[in-house]
PDB file of C-alpha atoms in Angstrom:
ATOM      1  CA  MET M   1      -4.552 -10.920 -29.338  1.00 44.00           C
ATOM      2  CA  THR M   2      -7.810 -12.867 -29.546  1.00 45.00           C
ATOM      3  CA  ALA M   3     -10.811 -12.045 -27.392  1.00 46.00           C
ATOM      4  CA  THR M   4     -10.329 -15.356 -25.513  1.00 42.00           C
ATOM      5  CA  ARG M   5      -6.672 -14.622 -24.737  1.00 43.00           C
ATOM      6  CA  LYS M   6      -7.525 -11.060 -23.681  1.00 45.00           C
ATOM      7  CA  GLY M   7     -10.202 -12.349 -21.348  1.00 45.00           C
ATOM      8  CA  ARG M   8      -7.812 -14.843 -19.770  1.00 42.00           C
ATOM      9  CA  ARG M   9      -5.147 -12.172 -19.277  1.00 46.00           C
ATOM     10  CA  SER M  10      -7.614  -9.755 -17.696  1.00 43.00           C
ATOM     11  CA  ALA M  11      -9.027 -12.437 -15.445  1.00 46.00           C
ATOM     12  CA  ALA M  12      -5.502 -13.405 -14.309  1.00 59.00           C
ATOM     13  CA  LEU M  13      -4.843  -9.794 -13.319  1.00 80.00           C
ATOM     14  CA  SER M  14      -7.611  -9.130 -10.851  1.00 88.00           C
ATOM     15  CA  ARG M  15      -9.002  -5.738  -9.900  1.00 87.00           C
ATOM     16  CA  GLU M  16      -7.957  -6.444  -6.320  1.00 90.00           C
ATOM     17  CA  ARG M  17      -4.328  -6.948  -7.381  1.00 92.00           C
ATOM     18  CA  ILE M  18      -4.357  -3.724  -9.329  1.00 92.00           C
ATOM     19  CA  VAL M  19      -5.707  -1.821  -6.357  1.00 92.00           C
ATOM     20  CA  GLU M  20      -3.189  -3.463  -4.042  1.00 93.00           C
ATOM     21  CA  ALA M  21      -0.272  -2.407  -6.303  1.00 94.00           C
ATOM     22  CA  ALA M  22      -1.768   1.102  -6.615  1.00 95.00           C
ATOM     23  CA  VAL M  23      -1.921   1.458  -2.853  1.00 95.00           C
ATOM     24  CA  GLU M  24       1.703   0.371  -2.556  1.00 95.00           C
ATOM     25  CA  LEU M  25       2.762   3.013  -5.019  1.00 95.00           C
ATOM     26  CA  LEU M  26       0.660   5.672  -3.283  1.00 95.00           C
ATOM     27  CA  ASP M  27       2.112   4.771   0.110  1.00 94.00           C
ATOM     28  CA  SER M  28       5.699   4.922  -1.160  1.00 93.00           C
ATOM     29  CA  GLY M  29       5.520   8.057  -3.255  1.00 91.00           C
ATOM     30  CA  GLY M  30       2.166   9.745  -3.023  1.00 90.00           C
ATOM     31  CA  GLU M  31      -0.281  10.510  -5.841  1.00 91.00           C
ATOM     32  CA  SER M  32       2.431  11.612  -8.251  1.00 91.00           C
ATOM     33  CA  ALA M  33       4.025   8.173  -8.024  1.00 92.00           C
ATOM     34  CA  LEU M  34       0.924   6.455  -9.310  1.00 92.00           C
ATOM     35  CA  THR M  35       1.015   6.382 -13.072  1.00 91.00           C
ATOM     36  CA  PHE M  36      -0.227   3.701 -15.399  1.00 91.00           C
ATOM     37  CA  ARG M  37       3.241   3.274 -16.822  1.00 92.00           C
ATOM     38  CA  VAL M  38       4.753   2.561 -13.406  1.00 94.00           C
ATOM     39  CA  LEU M  39       1.756   0.402 -12.497  1.00 93.00           C
ATOM     40  CA  THR M  40       2.180  -1.761 -15.614  1.00 92.00           C
ATOM     41  CA  GLU M  41       5.831  -2.219 -14.760  1.00 92.00           C
ATOM     42  CA  ARG M  42       4.988  -3.184 -11.183  1.00 93.00           C
ATOM     43  CA  LEU M  43       2.422  -5.727 -12.372  1.00 91.00           C
ATOM     44  CA  ALA M  44       4.511  -6.931 -15.341  1.00 90.00           C
ATOM     45  CA  THR M  45       1.610  -6.450 -17.703  1.00 88.00           C
ATOM     46  CA  GLY M  46       0.374  -4.176 -20.465  1.00 85.00           C
ATOM     47  CA  PRO M  47      -1.811  -1.101 -20.031  1.00 84.00           C
ATOM     48  CA  GLY M  48      -4.750  -2.823 -21.735  1.00 86.00           C
ATOM     49  CA  ALA M  49      -5.029  -5.326 -18.903  1.00 87.00           C
ATOM     50  CA  ILE M  50      -5.348  -2.496 -16.390  1.00 89.00           C
ATOM     51  CA  TYR M  51      -7.814  -0.492 -18.495  1.00 88.00           C
ATOM     52  CA  TRP M  52      -9.947  -3.620 -18.588  1.00 89.00           C
ATOM     53  CA  HIS M  53     -10.623  -3.064 -14.863  1.00 90.00           C
ATOM     54  CA  VAL M  54     -10.336   0.714 -14.368  1.00 90.00           C
ATOM     55  CA  ALA M  55     -10.994   3.473 -16.881  1.00 90.00           C
ATOM     56  CA  ASN M  56      -8.486   6.087 -15.688  1.00 92.00           C
ATOM     57  CA  LYS M  57      -6.375   7.293 -12.800  1.00 92.00           C
ATOM     58  CA  ASP M  58      -9.288   9.092 -11.103  1.00 91.00           C
ATOM     59  CA  GLU M  59     -11.273   5.887 -10.980  1.00 92.00           C
ATOM     60  CA  LEU M  60      -8.232   3.981  -9.687  1.00 93.00           C
ATOM     61  CA  LEU M  61      -7.696   6.514  -6.903  1.00 94.00           C
ATOM     62  CA  ALA M  62     -11.369   6.332  -5.966  1.00 92.00           C
ATOM     63  CA  VAL M  63     -11.314   2.551  -5.854  1.00 92.00           C
ATOM     64  CA  ALA M  64      -8.088   2.514  -3.821  1.00 94.00           C
ATOM     65  CA  THR M  65      -9.562   5.025  -1.343  1.00 95.00           C
ATOM     66  CA  ASP M  66     -12.733   3.044  -0.988  1.00 93.00           C
ATOM     67  CA  GLY M  67     -10.847  -0.205  -0.489  1.00 92.00           C
ATOM     68  CA  VAL M  68      -8.548   1.210   2.248  1.00 95.00           C
ATOM     69  CA  VAL M  69     -11.509   2.794   4.044  1.00 95.00           C
ATOM     70  CA  ALA M  70     -13.596  -0.408   3.803  1.00 93.00           C
ATOM     71  CA  ASP M  71     -10.742  -2.379   5.356  1.00 91.00           C
ATOM     72  CA  ALA M  72     -10.304   0.205   8.113  1.00 92.00           C
ATOM     73  CA  LEU M  73     -14.001   0.149   8.980  1.00 91.00           C
ATOM     74  CA  ALA M  74     -14.088  -3.642   8.930  1.00 88.00           C
ATOM     75  CA  VAL M  75     -11.144  -3.877  11.295  1.00 67.00           C
ATOM     76  CA  GLY M  76     -12.702  -1.324  13.591  1.00 55.00           C
ATOM     77  CA  SER M  77     -15.967  -3.176  13.632  1.00 57.00           C
ATOM     78  CA  GLU M  78     -14.301  -6.483  14.495  1.00 58.00           C
ATOM     79  CA  GLN M  79     -12.106  -5.122  17.282  1.00 55.00           C
ATOM     80  CA  SER M  80     -14.783  -4.157  19.773  1.00 53.00           C
ATOM     81  CA  PRO M  81     -18.215  -5.844  19.637  1.00 58.00           C
ATOM     82  CA  ALA M  82     -19.044  -4.909  23.269  1.00 73.00           C
ATOM     83  CA  GLY M  83     -21.520  -2.084  22.505  1.00 87.00           C
ATOM     84  CA  PRO M  84     -22.186   0.916  20.249  1.00 90.00           C
ATOM     85  CA  GLU M  85     -19.897   3.280  22.200  1.00 92.00           C
ATOM     86  CA  ASP M  86     -16.959   0.889  22.049  1.00 91.00           C
ATOM     87  CA  GLU M  87     -17.723   0.079  18.449  1.00 91.00           C
ATOM     88  CA  LEU M  88     -17.807   3.783  17.576  1.00 93.00           C
ATOM     89  CA  ARG M  89     -14.445   4.317  19.217  1.00 93.00           C
ATOM     90  CA  ALA M  90     -13.011   1.298  17.356  1.00 92.00           C
ATOM     91  CA  VAL M  91     -14.349   2.408  13.978  1.00 93.00           C
ATOM     92  CA  ALA M  92     -13.093   5.982  14.534  1.00 94.00           C
ATOM     93  CA  LEU M  93      -9.697   4.669  15.542  1.00 94.00           C
ATOM     94  CA  GLY M  94      -9.662   2.367  12.498  1.00 94.00           C
ATOM     95  CA  LEU M  95     -10.066   5.384  10.252  1.00 95.00           C
ATOM     96  CA  TYR M  96      -7.544   7.406  12.249  1.00 94.00           C
ATOM     97  CA  GLU M  97      -4.895   4.709  11.915  1.00 94.00           C
ATOM     98  CA  ALA M  98      -5.619   4.160   8.201  1.00 95.00           C
ATOM     99  CA  ILE M  99      -5.120   7.879   7.474  1.00 94.00           C
ATOM    100  CA  ALA M 100      -1.893   7.805   9.514  1.00 92.00           C
ATOM    101  CA  ALA M 101      -0.659   4.712   7.669  1.00 93.00           C
ATOM    102  CA  HIS M 102      -1.537   6.058   4.191  1.00 94.00           C
ATOM    103  CA  PRO M 103      -0.391   9.707   3.916  1.00 88.00           C
ATOM    104  CA  TRP M 104      -2.237  10.192   0.598  1.00 93.00           C
ATOM    105  CA  LEU M 105      -5.590   9.093   2.033  1.00 94.00           C
ATOM    106  CA  GLY M 106      -6.564  12.343   3.727  1.00 91.00           C
ATOM    107  CA  GLY M 107      -6.400  14.329   0.495  1.00 91.00           C
ATOM    108  CA  GLN M 108      -8.362  11.667  -1.387  1.00 93.00           C
ATOM    109  CA  LEU M 109     -11.056  11.640   1.284  1.00 94.00           C
ATOM    110  CA  SER M 110     -11.438  15.375   0.955  1.00 92.00           C
ATOM    111  CA  ARG M 111     -11.832  14.978  -2.768  1.00 91.00           C
ATOM    112  CA  GLN M 112     -14.375  12.186  -2.298  1.00 92.00           C
ATOM    113  CA  PHE M 113     -16.452  14.302   0.049  1.00 93.00           C
ATOM    114  CA  THR M 114     -16.410  17.217  -2.415  1.00 91.00           C
ATOM    115  CA  ARG M 115     -17.638  14.898  -5.208  1.00 90.00           C
ATOM    116  CA  ASN M 116     -19.906  12.686  -3.065  1.00 89.00           C
ATOM    117  CA  GLY M 117     -17.851   9.665  -3.959  1.00 88.00           C
ATOM    118  CA  PRO M 118     -18.724   6.104  -2.885  1.00 89.00           C
ATOM    119  CA  VAL M 119     -16.637   6.315   0.269  1.00 94.00           C
ATOM    120  CA  VAL M 120     -18.929   9.031   1.721  1.00 95.00           C
ATOM    121  CA  PRO M 121     -22.059   6.906   2.324  1.00 95.00           C
ATOM    122  CA  ARG M 122     -19.767   4.029   3.469  1.00 95.00           C
ATOM    123  CA  ILE M 123     -18.311   6.135   6.274  1.00 96.00           C
ATOM    124  CA  TYR M 124     -21.681   7.649   7.187  1.00 97.00           C
ATOM    125  CA  GLU M 125     -23.278   4.233   7.295  1.00 96.00           C
ATOM    126  CA  SER M 126     -20.628   2.778   9.599  1.00 95.00           C
ATOM    127  CA  ILE M 127     -20.601   5.649  12.069  1.00 96.00           C
ATOM    128  CA  GLY M 128     -24.334   6.388  11.735  1.00 96.00           C
ATOM    129  CA  ARG M 129     -25.336   2.861  12.681  1.00 94.00           C
ATOM    130  CA  ARG M 130     -23.547   3.278  15.990  1.00 94.00           C
ATOM    131  CA  VAL M 131     -25.132   6.694  16.519  1.00 95.00           C
ATOM    132  CA  ARG M 132     -28.560   5.123  15.964  1.00 96.00           C
ATOM    133  CA  ALA M 133     -27.741   2.277  18.313  1.00 93.00           C
ATOM    134  CA  LEU M 134     -26.917   4.822  21.043  1.00 94.00           C
ATOM    135  CA  GLY M 135     -30.550   5.922  21.045  1.00 93.00           C
ATOM    136  CA  VAL M 136     -29.895   9.330  19.533  1.00 94.00           C
ATOM    137  CA  PRO M 137     -33.207  10.932  18.388  1.00 94.00           C
ATOM    138  CA  GLU M 138     -33.799  10.331  14.664  1.00 96.00           C
ATOM    139  CA  ALA M 139     -34.190  14.050  13.992  1.00 96.00           C
ATOM    140  CA  THR M 140     -30.528  14.580  14.937  1.00 95.00           C
ATOM    141  CA  TRP M 141     -28.980  11.518  13.290  1.00 96.00           C
ATOM    142  CA  PHE M 142     -27.512  13.467  10.409  1.00 97.00           C
ATOM    143  CA  VAL M 143     -26.126  16.314  12.545  1.00 96.00           C
ATOM    144  CA  THR M 144     -24.676  13.979  15.163  1.00 96.00           C
ATOM    145  CA  THR M 145     -23.088  11.646  12.598  1.00 97.00           C
ATOM    146  CA  SER M 146     -21.727  14.609  10.670  1.00 97.00           C
ATOM    147  CA  VAL M 147     -20.089  16.000  13.764  1.00 96.00           C
ATOM    148  CA  LEU M 148     -18.357  12.681  14.380  1.00 96.00           C
ATOM    149  CA  VAL M 149     -17.363  12.174  10.745  1.00 96.00           C
ATOM    150  CA  HIS M 150     -15.854  15.650  10.420  1.00 95.00           C
ATOM    151  CA  TYR M 151     -14.068  15.338  13.746  1.00 95.00           C
ATOM    152  CA  VAL M 152     -12.563  11.951  12.844  1.00 95.00           C
ATOM    153  CA  LEU M 153     -11.456  12.996   9.352  1.00 94.00           C
ATOM    154  CA  GLY M 154     -10.293  16.439  10.436  1.00 93.00           C
ATOM    155  CA  ALA M 155      -8.315  15.315  13.438  1.00 92.00           C
ATOM    156  CA  ALA M 156      -6.827  12.289  11.633  1.00 92.00           C
ATOM    157  CA  GLY M 157      -5.982  14.366   8.547  1.00 89.00           C
ATOM    158  CA  GLN M 158      -4.273  17.034  10.612  1.00 87.00           C
ATOM    159  CA  ASN M 159      -2.235  14.475  12.525  1.00 84.00           C
ATOM    160  CA  ALA M 160      -1.157  12.824   9.265  1.00 82.00           C
ATOM    161  CA  ALA M 161      -0.217  16.207   7.802  1.00 78.00           C
ATOM    162  CA  ASN M 162       1.851  17.040  10.891  1.00 74.00           C
ATOM    163  CA  SER M 163       3.634  13.692  10.659  1.00 72.00           C
ATOM    164  CA  ALA M 164       4.338  14.174   6.958  1.00 68.00           C
ATOM    165  CA  SER M 165       5.662  17.663   7.619  1.00 67.00           C
ATOM    166  CA  ALA M 166       8.005  16.334  10.331  1.00 64.00           C
ATOM    167  CA  ARG M 167       9.287  13.593   8.002  1.00 64.00           C
ATOM    168  CA  THR M 168      10.130  16.083   5.264  1.00 62.00           C
ATOM    169  CA  SER M 169      11.465  18.816   7.522  1.00 60.00           C
ATOM    170  CA  ALA M 170      14.631  20.342   6.157  1.00 56.00           C
ATOM    171  CA  ASP M 171      16.277  20.385   9.568  1.00 60.00           C
ATOM    172  CA  GLY M 172      15.366  16.748  10.230  1.00 59.00           C
ATOM    173  CA  ALA M 173      13.219  17.550  13.252  1.00 64.00           C
ATOM    174  CA  ASN M 174      11.053  14.761  14.520  1.00 78.00           C
ATOM    175  CA  ARG M 175       7.654  15.021  16.250  1.00 79.00           C
ATOM    176  CA  ALA M 176       9.146  15.465  19.734  1.00 84.00           C
ATOM    177  CA  ASP M 177      11.531  18.145  18.518  1.00 85.00           C
ATOM    178  CA  PHE M 178       8.738  19.974  16.722  1.00 83.00           C
ATOM    179  CA  LEU M 179       6.388  19.912  19.740  1.00 87.00           C
ATOM    180  CA  ASP M 180       9.180  21.050  22.029  1.00 91.00           C
ATOM    181  CA  ALA M 181       9.965  23.978  19.756  1.00 90.00           C
ATOM    182  CA  VAL M 182       6.333  25.021  19.490  1.00 91.00           C
ATOM    183  CA  SER M 183       5.767  24.626  23.257  1.00 95.00           C
ATOM    184  CA  THR M 184       8.854  26.718  23.967  1.00 96.00           C
ATOM    185  CA  ALA M 185       7.666  29.428  21.623  1.00 96.00           C
ATOM    186  CA  TRP M 186       4.237  29.505  23.277  1.00 97.00           C
ATOM    187  CA  GLU M 187       5.799  29.709  26.727  1.00 96.00           C
ATOM    188  CA  GLU M 188       7.577  32.855  25.586  1.00 96.00           C
ATOM    189  CA  LEU M 189       4.445  34.620  24.359  1.00 97.00           C
ATOM    190  CA  ASP M 190       3.207  37.772  26.030  1.00 97.00           C
ATOM    191  CA  PRO M 191       1.624  36.671  29.371  1.00 95.00           C
ATOM    192  CA  ASP M 192      -1.172  39.186  29.207  1.00 97.00           C
ATOM    193  CA  GLU M 193      -2.239  38.597  25.609  1.00 97.00           C
ATOM    194  CA  TYR M 194      -1.693  34.801  25.611  1.00 97.00           C
ATOM    195  CA  SER M 195      -2.294  33.623  29.176  1.00 97.00           C
ATOM    196  CA  PHE M 196      -4.178  30.496  28.097  1.00 97.00           C
ATOM    197  CA  ALA M 197      -1.755  29.502  25.339  1.00 97.00           C
ATOM    198  CA  ARG M 198       1.142  29.823  27.790  1.00 97.00           C
ATOM    199  CA  ALA M 199      -0.744  27.689  30.363  1.00 96.00           C
ATOM    200  CA  ILE M 200      -1.203  24.756  27.997  1.00 95.00           C
ATOM    201  CA  ALA M 201       2.231  24.884  26.354  1.00 95.00           C
ATOM    202  CA  GLY M 202       3.600  22.155  28.603  1.00 93.00           C
ATOM    203  CA  GLN M 203       0.584  19.885  27.905  1.00 93.00           C
ATOM    204  CA  MET M 204       1.188  20.271  24.195  1.00 91.00           C
ATOM    205  CA  ARG M 205       4.796  19.170  24.564  1.00 89.00           C
ATOM    206  CA  ASP M 206       3.867  15.930  26.337  1.00 87.00           C
ATOM    207  CA  HIS M 207       0.549  14.970  24.684  1.00 89.00           C
ATOM    208  CA  ASP M 208      -0.115  11.698  22.856  1.00 90.00           C
ATOM    209  CA  ASP M 209      -1.892  12.164  19.500  1.00 90.00           C
ATOM    210  CA  ARG M 210      -3.827   8.910  19.704  1.00 91.00           C
ATOM    211  CA  GLU M 211      -5.050   9.544  23.232  1.00 93.00           C
ATOM    212  CA  GLN M 212      -5.991  13.108  22.315  1.00 93.00           C
ATOM    213  CA  PHE M 213      -8.003  11.813  19.342  1.00 94.00           C
ATOM    214  CA  LEU M 214      -9.918   9.285  21.491  1.00 94.00           C
ATOM    215  CA  ALA M 215     -10.509  11.985  24.117  1.00 94.00           C
ATOM    216  CA  GLY M 216     -12.330  13.973  21.456  1.00 95.00           C
ATOM    217  CA  ILE M 217     -14.597  11.002  20.676  1.00 95.00           C
ATOM    218  CA  ASP M 218     -15.319  10.617  24.386  1.00 95.00           C
ATOM    219  CA  LEU M 219     -16.273  14.291  24.648  1.00 94.00           C
ATOM    220  CA  VAL M 220     -18.814  13.853  21.885  1.00 93.00           C
ATOM    221  CA  LEU M 221     -20.178  10.707  23.511  1.00 93.00           C
ATOM    222  CA  ALA M 222     -20.414  12.487  26.861  1.00 93.00           C
ATOM    223  CA  GLY M 223     -22.418  15.215  25.206  1.00 91.00           C
ATOM    224  CA  LEU M 224     -24.772  12.653  23.654  1.00 89.00           C
ATOM    225  CA  ARG M 225     -25.431  11.126  27.072  1.00 85.00           C
ATOM    226  CA  LEU M 226     -26.492  14.535  28.383  1.00 84.00           C
ATOM    227  CA  SER M 227     -28.738  15.376  25.434  1.00 76.00           C
TER     228      SER M 227
END
């Protein structure tokens, strides 16, 4: 293949299309489903055309993660332009829903934070700008933003893990069945040793994950107003 033909072929297969196909494979089968062999079959091309754009699977995973997060933050930013508090809620919810929609994303975000990947400053910038706009003292920008980032990713990741566990449960239990079973078990705990756990068991059974997540954001915001 001549250099000219190779260039045309690589240009026809864009980096964006490769990432889009990679995300589709990740969504359908997780990280193990994403191989260059399967990707070349999905794109009806040769491996050389893919390697023209990405060097290896690690780079492809990093680019896919960054792309999904960028889209989530952009959607969140567009949904609520009313003020920094509403924007912060919208951005946080955008990340929450992205992690829920892409079960592989939580693990990749953990890896990115361990390696200081490109997605880390992207998330900090988006949330931190709203923290700054709230009038938080500059000396506490990093701490405040970190609290919000870790809450968002932790809560969203845990929710996604719970959903994935329910989907793959051997007994076919769904979320409602799982929460009912856990709530019932808590209600039967020793009343002296677990008085609080017993008291909230019914609330656990009926709670809404999305509303609970946003309530956590509101608690942080309420604390900022008092500081």
